[in-house]
JSON list of C-alpha atoms and ligand atoms in Angstrom, two decimals:
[
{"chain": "A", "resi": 1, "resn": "UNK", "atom": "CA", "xyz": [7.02, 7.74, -54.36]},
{"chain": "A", "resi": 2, "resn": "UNK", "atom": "CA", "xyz": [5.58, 7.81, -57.94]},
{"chain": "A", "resi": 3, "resn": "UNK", "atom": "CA", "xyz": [4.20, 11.48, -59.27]},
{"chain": "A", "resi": 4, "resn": "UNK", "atom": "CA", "xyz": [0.88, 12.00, -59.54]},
{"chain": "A", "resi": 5, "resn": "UNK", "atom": "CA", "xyz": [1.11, 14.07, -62.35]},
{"chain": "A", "resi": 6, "resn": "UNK", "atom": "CA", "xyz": [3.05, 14.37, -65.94]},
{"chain": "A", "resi": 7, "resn": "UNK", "atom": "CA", "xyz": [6.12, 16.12, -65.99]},
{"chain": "A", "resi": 8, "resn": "UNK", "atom": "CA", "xyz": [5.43, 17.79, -68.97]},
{"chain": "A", "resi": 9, "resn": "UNK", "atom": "CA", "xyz": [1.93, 19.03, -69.14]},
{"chain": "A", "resi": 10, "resn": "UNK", "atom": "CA", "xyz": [1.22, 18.97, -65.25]},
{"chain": "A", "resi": 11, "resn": "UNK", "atom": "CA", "xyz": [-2.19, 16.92, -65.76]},
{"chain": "A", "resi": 12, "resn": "UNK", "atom": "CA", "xyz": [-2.51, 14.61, -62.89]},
{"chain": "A", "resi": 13, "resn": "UNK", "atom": "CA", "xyz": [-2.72, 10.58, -64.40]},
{"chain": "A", "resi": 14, "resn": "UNK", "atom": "CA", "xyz": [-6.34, 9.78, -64.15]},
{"chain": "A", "resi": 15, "resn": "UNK", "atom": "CA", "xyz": [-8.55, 7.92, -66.68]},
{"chain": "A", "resi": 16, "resn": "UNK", "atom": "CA", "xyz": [-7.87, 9.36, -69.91]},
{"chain": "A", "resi": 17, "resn": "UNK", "atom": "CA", "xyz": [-4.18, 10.75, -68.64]},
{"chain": "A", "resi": 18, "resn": "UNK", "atom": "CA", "xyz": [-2.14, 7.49, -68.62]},
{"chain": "A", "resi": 19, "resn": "UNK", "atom": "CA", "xyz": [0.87, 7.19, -67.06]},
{"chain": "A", "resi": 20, "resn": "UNK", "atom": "CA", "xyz": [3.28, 5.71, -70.10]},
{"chain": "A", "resi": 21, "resn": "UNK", "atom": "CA", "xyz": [7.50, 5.12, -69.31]},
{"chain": "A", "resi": 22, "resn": "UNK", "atom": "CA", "xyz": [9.91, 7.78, -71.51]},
{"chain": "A", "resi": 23, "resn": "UNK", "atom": "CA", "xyz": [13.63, 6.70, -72.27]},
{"chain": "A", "resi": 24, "resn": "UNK", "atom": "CA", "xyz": [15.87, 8.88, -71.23]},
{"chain": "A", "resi": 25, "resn": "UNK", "atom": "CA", "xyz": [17.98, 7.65, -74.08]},
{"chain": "A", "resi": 26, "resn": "UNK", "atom": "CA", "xyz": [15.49, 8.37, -76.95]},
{"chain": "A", "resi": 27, "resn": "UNK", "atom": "CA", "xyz": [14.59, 4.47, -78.06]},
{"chain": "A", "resi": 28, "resn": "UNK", "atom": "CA", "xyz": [15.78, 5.87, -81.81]},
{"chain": "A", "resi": 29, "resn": "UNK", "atom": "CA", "xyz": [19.50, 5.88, -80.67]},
{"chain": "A", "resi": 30, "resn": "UNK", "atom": "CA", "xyz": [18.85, 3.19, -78.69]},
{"chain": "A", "resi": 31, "resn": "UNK", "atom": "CA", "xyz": [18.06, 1.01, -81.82]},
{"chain": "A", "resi": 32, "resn": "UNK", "atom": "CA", "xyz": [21.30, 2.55, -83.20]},
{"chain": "A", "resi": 33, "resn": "UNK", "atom": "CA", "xyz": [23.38, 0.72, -81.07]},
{"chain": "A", "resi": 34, "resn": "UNK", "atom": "CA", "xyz": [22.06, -2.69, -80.12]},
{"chain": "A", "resi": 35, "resn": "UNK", "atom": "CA", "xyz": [25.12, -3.75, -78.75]},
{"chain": "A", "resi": 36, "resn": "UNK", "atom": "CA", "xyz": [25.70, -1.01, -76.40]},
{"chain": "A", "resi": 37, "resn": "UNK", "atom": "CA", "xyz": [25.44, -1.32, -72.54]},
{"chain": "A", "resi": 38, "resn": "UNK", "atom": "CA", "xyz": [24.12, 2.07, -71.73]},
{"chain": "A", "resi": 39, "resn": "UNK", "atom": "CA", "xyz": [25.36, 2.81, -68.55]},
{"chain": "A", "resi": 40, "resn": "UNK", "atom": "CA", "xyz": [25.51, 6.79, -67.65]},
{"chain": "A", "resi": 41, "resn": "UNK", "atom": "CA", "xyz": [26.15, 7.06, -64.01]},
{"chain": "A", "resi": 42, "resn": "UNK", "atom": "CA", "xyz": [29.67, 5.17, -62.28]},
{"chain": "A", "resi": 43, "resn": "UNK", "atom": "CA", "xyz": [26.55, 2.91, -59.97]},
{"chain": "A", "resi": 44, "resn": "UNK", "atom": "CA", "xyz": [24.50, 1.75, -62.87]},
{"chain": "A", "resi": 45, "resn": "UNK", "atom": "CA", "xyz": [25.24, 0.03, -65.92]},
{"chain": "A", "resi": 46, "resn": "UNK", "atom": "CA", "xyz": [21.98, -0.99, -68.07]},
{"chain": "A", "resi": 47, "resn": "UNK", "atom": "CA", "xyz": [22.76, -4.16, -70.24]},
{"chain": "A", "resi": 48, "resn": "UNK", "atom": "CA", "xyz": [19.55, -5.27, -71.48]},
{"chain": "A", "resi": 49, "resn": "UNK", "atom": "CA", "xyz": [19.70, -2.34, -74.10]},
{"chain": "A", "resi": 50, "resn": "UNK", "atom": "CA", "xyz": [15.33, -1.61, -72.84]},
{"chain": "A", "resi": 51, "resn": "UNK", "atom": "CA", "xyz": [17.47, 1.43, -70.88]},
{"chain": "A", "resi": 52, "resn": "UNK", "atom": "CA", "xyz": [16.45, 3.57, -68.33]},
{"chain": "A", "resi": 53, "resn": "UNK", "atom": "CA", "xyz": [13.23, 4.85, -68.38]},
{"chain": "A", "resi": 54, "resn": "UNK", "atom": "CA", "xyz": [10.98, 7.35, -66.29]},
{"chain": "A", "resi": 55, "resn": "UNK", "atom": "CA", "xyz": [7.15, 6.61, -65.41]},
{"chain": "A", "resi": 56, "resn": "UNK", "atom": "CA", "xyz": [5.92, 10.15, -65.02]},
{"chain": "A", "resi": 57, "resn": "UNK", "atom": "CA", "xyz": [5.23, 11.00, -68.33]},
{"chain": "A", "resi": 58, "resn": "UNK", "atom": "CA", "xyz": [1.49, 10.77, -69.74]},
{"chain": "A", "resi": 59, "resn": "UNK", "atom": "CA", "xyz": [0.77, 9.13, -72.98]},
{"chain": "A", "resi": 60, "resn": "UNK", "atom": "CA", "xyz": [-0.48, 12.56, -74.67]},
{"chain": "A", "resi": 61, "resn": "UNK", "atom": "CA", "xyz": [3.18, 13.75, -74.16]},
{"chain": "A", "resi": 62, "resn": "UNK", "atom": "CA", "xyz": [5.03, 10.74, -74.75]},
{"chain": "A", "resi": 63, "resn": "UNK", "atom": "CA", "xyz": [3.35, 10.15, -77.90]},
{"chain": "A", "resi": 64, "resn": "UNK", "atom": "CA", "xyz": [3.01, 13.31, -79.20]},
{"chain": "A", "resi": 65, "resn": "UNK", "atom": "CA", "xyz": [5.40, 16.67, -78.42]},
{"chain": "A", "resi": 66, "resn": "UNK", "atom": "CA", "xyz": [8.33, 14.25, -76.59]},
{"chain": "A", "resi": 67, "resn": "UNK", "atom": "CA", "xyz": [8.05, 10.98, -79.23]},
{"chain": "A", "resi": 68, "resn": "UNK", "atom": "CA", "xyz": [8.77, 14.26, -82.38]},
{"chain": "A", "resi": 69, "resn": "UNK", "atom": "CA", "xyz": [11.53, 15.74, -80.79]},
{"chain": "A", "resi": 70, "resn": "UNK", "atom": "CA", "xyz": [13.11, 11.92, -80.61]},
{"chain": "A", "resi": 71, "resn": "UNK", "atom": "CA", "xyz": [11.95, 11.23, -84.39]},
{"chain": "A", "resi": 72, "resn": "UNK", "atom": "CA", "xyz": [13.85, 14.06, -85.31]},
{"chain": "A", "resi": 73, "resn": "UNK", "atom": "CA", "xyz": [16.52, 13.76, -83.15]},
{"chain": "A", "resi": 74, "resn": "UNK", "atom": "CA", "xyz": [17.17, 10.12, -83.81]},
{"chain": "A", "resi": 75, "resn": "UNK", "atom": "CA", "xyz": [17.28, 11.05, -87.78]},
{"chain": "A", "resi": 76, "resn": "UNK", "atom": "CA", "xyz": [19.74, 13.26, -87.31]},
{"chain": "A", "resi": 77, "resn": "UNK", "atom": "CA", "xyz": [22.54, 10.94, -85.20]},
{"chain": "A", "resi": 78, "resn": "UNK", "atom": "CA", "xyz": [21.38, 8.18, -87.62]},
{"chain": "A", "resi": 79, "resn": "UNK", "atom": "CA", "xyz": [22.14, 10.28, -90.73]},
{"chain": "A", "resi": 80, "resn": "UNK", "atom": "CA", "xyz": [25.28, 12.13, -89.66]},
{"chain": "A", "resi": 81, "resn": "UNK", "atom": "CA", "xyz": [26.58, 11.52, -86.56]},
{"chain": "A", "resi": 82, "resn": "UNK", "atom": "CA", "xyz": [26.69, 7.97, -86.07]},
{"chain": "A", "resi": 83, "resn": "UNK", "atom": "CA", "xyz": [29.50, 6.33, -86.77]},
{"chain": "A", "resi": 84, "resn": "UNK", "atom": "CA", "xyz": [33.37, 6.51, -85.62]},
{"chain": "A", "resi": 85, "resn": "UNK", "atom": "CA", "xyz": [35.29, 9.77, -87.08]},
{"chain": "A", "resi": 86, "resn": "UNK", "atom": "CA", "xyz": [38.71, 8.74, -88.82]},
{"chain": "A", "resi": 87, "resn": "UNK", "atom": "CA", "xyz": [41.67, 10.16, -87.15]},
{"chain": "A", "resi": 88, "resn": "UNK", "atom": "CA", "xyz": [42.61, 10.98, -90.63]},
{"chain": "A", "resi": 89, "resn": "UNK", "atom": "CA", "xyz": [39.58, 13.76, -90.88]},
{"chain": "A", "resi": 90, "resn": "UNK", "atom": "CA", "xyz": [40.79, 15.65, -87.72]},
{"chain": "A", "resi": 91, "resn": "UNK", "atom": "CA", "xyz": [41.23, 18.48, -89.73]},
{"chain": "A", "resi": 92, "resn": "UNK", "atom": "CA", "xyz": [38.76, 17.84, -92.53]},
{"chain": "A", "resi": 93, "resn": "UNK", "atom": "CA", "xyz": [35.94, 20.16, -92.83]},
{"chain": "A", "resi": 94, "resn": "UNK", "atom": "CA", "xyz": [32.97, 18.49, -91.80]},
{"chain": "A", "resi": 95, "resn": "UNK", "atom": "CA", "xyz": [29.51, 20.19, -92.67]},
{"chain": "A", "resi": 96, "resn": "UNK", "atom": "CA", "xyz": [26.51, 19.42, -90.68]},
{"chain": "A", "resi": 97, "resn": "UNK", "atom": "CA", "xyz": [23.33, 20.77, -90.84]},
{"chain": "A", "resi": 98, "resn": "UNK", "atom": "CA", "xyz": [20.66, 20.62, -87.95]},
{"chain": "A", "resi": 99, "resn": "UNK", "atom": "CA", "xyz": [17.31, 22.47, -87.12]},
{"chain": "A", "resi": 100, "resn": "UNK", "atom": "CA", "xyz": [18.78, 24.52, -84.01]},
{"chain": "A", "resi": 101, "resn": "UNK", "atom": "CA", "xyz": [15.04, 25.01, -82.64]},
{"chain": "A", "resi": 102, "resn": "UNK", "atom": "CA", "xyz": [14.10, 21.23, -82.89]},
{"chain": "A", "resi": 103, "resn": "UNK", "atom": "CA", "xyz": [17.40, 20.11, -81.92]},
{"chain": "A", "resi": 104, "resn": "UNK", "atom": "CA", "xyz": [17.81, 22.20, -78.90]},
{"chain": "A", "resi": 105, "resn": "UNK", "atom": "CA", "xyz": [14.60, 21.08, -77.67]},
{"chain": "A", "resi": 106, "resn": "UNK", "atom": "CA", "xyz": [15.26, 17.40, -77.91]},
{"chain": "A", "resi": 107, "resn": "UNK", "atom": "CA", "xyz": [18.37, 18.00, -75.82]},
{"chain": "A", "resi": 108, "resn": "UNK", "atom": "CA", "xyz": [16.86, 19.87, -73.42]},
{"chain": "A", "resi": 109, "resn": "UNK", "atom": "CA", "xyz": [13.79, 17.49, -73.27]},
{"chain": "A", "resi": 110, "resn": "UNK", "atom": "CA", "xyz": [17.02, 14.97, -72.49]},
{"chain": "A", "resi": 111, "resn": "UNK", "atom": "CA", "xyz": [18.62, 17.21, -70.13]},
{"chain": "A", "resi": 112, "resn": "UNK", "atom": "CA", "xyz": [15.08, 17.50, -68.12]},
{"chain": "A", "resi": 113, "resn": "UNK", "atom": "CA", "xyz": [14.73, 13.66, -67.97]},
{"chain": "A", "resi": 114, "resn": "UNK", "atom": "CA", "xyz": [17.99, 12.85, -67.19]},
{"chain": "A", "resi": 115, "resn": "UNK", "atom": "CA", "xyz": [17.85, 15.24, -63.90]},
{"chain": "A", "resi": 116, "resn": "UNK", "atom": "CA", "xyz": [14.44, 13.53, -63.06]},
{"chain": "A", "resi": 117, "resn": "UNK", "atom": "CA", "xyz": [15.70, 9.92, -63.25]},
{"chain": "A", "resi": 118, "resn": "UNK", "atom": "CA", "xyz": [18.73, 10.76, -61.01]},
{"chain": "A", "resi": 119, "resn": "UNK", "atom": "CA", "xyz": [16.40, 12.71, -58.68]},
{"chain": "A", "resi": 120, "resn": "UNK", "atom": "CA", "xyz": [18.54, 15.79, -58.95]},
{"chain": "A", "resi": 121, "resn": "UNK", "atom": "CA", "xyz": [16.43, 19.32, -58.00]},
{"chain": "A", "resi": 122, "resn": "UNK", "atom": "CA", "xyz": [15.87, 20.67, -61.30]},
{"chain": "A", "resi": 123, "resn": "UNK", "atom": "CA", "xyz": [13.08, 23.46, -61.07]},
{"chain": "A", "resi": 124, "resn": "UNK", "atom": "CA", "xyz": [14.66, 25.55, -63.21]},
{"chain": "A", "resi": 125, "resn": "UNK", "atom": "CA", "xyz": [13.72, 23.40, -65.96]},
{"chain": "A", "resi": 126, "resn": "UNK", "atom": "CA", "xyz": [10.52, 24.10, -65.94]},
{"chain": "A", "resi": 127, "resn": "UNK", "atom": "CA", "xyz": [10.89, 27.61, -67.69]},
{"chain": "A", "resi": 128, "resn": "UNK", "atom": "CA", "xyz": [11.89, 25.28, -70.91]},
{"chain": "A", "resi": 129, "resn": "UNK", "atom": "CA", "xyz": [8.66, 22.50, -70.55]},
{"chain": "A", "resi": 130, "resn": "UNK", "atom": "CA", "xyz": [6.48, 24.96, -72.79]},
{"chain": "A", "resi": 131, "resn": "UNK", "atom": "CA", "xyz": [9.01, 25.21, -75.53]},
{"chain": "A", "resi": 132, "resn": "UNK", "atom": "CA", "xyz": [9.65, 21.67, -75.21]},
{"chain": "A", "resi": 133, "resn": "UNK", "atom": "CA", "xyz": [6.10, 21.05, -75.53]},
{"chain": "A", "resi": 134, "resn": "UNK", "atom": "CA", "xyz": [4.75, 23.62, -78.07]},
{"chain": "A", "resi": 135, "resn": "UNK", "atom": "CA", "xyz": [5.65, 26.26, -80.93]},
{"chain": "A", "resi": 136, "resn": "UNK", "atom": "CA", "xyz": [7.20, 28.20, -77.73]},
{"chain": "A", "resi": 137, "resn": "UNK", "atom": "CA", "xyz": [10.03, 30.73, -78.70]},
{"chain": "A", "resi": 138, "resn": "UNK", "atom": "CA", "xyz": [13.30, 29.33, -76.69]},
{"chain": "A", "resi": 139, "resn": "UNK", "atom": "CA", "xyz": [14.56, 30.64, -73.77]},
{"chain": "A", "resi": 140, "resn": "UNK", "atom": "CA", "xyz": [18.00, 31.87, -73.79]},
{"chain": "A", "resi": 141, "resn": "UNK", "atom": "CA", "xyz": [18.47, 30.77, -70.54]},
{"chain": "A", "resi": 142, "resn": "UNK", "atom": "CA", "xyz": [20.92, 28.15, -71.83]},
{"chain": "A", "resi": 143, "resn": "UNK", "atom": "CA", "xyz": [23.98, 27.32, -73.74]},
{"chain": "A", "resi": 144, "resn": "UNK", "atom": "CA", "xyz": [24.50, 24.28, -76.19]},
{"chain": "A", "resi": 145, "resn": "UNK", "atom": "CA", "xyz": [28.06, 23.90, -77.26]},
{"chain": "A", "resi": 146, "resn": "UNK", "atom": "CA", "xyz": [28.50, 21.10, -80.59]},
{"chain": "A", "resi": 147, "resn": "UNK", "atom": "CA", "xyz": [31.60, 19.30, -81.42]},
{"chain": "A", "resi": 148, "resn": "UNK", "atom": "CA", "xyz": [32.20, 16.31, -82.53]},
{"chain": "A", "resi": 149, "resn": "UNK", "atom": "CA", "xyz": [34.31, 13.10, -81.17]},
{"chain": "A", "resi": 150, "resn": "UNK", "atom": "CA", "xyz": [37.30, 12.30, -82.85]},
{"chain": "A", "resi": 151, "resn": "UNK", "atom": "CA", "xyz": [39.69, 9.27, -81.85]},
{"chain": "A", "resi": 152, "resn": "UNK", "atom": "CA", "xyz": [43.16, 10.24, -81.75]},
{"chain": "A", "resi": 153, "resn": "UNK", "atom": "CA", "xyz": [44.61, 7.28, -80.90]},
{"chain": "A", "resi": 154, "resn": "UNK", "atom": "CA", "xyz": [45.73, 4.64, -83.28]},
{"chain": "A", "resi": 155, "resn": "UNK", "atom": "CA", "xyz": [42.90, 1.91, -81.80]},
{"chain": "A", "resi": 156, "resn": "UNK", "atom": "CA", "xyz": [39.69, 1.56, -82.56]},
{"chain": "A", "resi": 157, "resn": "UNK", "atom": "CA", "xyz": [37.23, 2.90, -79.64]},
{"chain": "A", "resi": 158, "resn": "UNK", "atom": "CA", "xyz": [35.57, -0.64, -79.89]},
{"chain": "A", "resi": 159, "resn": "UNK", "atom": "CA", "xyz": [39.14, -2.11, -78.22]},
{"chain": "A", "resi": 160, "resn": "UNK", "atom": "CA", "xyz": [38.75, -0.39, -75.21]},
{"chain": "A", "resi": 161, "resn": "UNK", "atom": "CA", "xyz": [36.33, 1.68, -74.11]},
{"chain": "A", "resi": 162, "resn": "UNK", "atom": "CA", "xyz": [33.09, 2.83, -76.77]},
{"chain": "A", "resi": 163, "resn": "UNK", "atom": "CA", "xyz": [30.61, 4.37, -75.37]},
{"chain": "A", "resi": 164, "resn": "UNK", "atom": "CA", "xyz": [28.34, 6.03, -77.95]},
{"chain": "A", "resi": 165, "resn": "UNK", "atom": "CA", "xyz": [25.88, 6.95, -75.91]},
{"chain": "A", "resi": 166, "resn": "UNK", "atom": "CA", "xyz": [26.58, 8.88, -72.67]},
{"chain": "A", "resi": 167, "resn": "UNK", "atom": "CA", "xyz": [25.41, 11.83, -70.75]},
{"chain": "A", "resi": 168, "resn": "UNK", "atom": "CA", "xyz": [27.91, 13.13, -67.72]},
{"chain": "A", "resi": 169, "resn": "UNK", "atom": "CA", "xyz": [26.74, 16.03, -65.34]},
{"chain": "A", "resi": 170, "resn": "UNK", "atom": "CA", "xyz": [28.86, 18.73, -64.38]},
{"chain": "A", "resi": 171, "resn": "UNK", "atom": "CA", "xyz": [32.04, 17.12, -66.35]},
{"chain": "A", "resi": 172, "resn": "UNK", "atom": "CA", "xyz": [35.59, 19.09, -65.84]},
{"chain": "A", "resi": 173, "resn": "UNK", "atom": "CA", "xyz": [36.37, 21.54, -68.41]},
{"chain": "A", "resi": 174, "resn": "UNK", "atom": "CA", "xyz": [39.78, 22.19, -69.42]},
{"chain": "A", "resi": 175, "resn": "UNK", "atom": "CA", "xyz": [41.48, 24.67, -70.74]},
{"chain": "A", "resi": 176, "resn": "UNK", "atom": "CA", "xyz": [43.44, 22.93, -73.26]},
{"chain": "A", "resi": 177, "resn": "UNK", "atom": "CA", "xyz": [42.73, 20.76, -75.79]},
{"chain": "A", "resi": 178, "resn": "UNK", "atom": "CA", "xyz": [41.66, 18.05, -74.04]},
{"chain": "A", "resi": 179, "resn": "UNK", "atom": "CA", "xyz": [38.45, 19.95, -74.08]},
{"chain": "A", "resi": 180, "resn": "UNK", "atom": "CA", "xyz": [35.45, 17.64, -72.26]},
{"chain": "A", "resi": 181, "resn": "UNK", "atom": "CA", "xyz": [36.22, 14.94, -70.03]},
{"chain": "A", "resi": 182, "resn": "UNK", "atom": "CA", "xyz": [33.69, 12.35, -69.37]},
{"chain": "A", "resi": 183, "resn": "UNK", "atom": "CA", "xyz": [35.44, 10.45, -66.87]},
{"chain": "A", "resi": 184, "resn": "UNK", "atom": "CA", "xyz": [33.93, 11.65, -63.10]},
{"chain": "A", "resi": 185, "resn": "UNK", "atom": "CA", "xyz": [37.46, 10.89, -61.23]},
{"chain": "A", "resi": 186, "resn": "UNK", "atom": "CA", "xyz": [40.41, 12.71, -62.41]},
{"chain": "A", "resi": 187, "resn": "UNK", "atom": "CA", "xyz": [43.39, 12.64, -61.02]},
{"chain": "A", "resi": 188, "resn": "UNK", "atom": "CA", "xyz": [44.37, 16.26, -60.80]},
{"chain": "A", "resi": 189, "resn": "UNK", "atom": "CA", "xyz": [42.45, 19.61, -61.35]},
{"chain": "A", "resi": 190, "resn": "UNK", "atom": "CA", "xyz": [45.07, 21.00, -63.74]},
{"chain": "A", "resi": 191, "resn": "UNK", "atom": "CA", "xyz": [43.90, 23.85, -66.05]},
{"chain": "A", "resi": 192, "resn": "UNK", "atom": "CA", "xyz": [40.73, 23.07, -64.94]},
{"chain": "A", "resi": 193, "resn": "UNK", "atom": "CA", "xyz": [38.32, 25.84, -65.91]},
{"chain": "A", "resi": 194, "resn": "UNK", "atom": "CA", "xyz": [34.89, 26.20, -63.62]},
{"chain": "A", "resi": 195, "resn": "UNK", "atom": "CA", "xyz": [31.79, 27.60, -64.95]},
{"chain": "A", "resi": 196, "resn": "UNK", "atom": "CA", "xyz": [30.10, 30.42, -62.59]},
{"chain": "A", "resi": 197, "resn": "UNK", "atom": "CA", "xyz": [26.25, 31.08, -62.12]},
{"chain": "A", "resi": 198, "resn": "UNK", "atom": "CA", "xyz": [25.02, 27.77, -63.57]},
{"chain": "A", "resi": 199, "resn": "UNK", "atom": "CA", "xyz": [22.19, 25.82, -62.25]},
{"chain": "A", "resi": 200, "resn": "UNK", "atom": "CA", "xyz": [23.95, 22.52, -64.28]},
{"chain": "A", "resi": 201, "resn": "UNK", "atom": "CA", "xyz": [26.36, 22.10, -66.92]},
{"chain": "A", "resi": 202, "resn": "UNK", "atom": "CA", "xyz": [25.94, 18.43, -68.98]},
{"chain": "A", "resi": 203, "resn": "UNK", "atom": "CA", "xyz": [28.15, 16.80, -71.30]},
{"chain": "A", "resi": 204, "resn": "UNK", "atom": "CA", "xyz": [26.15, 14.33, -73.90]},
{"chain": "A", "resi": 205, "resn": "UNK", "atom": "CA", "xyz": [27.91, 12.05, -76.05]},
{"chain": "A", "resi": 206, "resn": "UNK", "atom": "CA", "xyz": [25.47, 10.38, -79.38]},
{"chain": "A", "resi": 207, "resn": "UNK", "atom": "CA", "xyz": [27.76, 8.66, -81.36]},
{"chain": "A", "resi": 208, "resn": "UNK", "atom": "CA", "xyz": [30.14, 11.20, -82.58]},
{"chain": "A", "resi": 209, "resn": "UNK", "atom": "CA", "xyz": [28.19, 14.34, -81.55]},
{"chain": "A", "resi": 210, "resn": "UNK", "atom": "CA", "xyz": [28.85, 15.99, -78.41]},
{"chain": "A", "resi": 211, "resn": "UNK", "atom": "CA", "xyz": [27.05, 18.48, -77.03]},
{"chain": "A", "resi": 212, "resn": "UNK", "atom": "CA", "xyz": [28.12, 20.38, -73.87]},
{"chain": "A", "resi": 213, "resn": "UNK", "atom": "CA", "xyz": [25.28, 22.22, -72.32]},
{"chain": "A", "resi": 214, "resn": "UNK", "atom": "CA", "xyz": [25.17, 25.11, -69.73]},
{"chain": "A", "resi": 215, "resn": "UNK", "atom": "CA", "xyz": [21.72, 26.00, -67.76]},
{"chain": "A", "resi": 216, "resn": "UNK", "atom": "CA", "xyz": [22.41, 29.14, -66.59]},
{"chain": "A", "resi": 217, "resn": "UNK", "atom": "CA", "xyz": [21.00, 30.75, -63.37]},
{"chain": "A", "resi": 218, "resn": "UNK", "atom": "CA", "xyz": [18.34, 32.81, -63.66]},
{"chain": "A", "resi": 219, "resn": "UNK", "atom": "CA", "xyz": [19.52, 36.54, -62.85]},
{"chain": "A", "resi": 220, "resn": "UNK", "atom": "CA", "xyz": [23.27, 35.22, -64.44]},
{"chain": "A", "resi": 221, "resn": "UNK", "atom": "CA", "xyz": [24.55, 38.60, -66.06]},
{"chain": "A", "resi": 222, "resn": "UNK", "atom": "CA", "xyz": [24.63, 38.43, -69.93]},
{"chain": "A", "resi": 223, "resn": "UNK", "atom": "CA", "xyz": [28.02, 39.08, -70.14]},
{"chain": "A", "resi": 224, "resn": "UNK", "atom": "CA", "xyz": [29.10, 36.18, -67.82]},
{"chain": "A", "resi": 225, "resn": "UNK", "atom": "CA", "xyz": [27.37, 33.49, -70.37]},
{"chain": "A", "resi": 226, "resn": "UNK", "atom": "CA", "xyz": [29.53, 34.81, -73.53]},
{"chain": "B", "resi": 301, "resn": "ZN", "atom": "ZN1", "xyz": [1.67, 15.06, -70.16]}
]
């Protein structure tokens, strides 16, 4: 059954308050990678590079607070995290530099319509919709983790398996170098490391930037989230 009313701003879709279809891959990364199939969950692959979108976003939203966040978001993949990492720079120093506040509030704009389009409960996004959606001081509610993709193996990604563009929910951790693991069957659970208290944990890939995010639960106890 289709919403009646905007994720974002609540206002039910109604004359002026047009229903309008948001990405959930921002269309600027999708434009980064024509060739990709974008396929983020194991039932659904996407090969007509238009991607998955939601319909319950109004055009106000879509085109205003939500079509920034991608603007700058898309920039910055585009500008320095797009393209393959040389094994040779494993241990190069690499210096970024990203707007934390806008940055965390594209992901987490993401995050929110990722959980919608795969119908998973997510209520307890809705304490982040006003920072999303205005000059709204974040809530530390969450945890964004940055790193960035590195191929260590003598092939180029393209061989086998590139995927630029990926978002995984609750992905193993482990507590070894191996770090993030996309794949949703492993074999084994060894040194597998499990996150208490969280609502969701998410594991986004753009190009080489990957971002590992933690929504913790609400009454979580500071010192569990360091
Ligand atoms: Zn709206």
């Amino acid at each position: 059954m289709k919403s009646k009313t905007c994720a974002y701003c609540k206002r039910e879709f109604f004359g002026e308050v047009k229903r309008t279809a948001e990405h959930i891959f921002p269309q600027t990364l999708l434009q980064l990678y024509p060739e990709q199939d974008v396929s983020f969950t194991p039932e659904k692959i996407f090969k007509d590079n238009s991607g998955l979108t939601i319909a319950d976003v109004c055009a106000g939203c879509n085109n205003g607070a939500l079509s920034e966040l991608d603007s700058y978001g898309g920039e910055l993949i585009k500008k320095q995290f797009k393209d393959e990492i040389d094994y040779d720079m494993k241990d190069a120093v690499i210096e970024k530099t990203i707007e934390y506040d806008l940055f965390a509030k594209w992901i987490l704009k993401i995050a929110y319509n990722y959980f919608r389009s795969r119908k998973i409960e997510c209520s307890f996004m809705e304490e982040y919709i006003p920072c999303i959606l205005q000059n709204v001081e974040l809530s530390d509610n969450f945890d964004i983790f940055m790193g960035l993709h590195i191929n260590t193996t003598p092939v180029l990604e393209e061989v086998y398996n590139y995927q630029p563009l990926q978002i995984c929910e609750n992905p193993k951790l482990r507590g070894t170098s191996i770090g993030i693991e996309f794949l949703f069957k492993l074999p084994h659970n060894f040194n597998s490391i499990t996150i208490p208290e969280n609502e969701s944990t998410l594991a986004i890939r753009f190009g080489n930037a990957v971002m590992y995010v933690i929504f913790w639960k609400k009454d979580c106890p500071v010192e569990l989230k360091k």
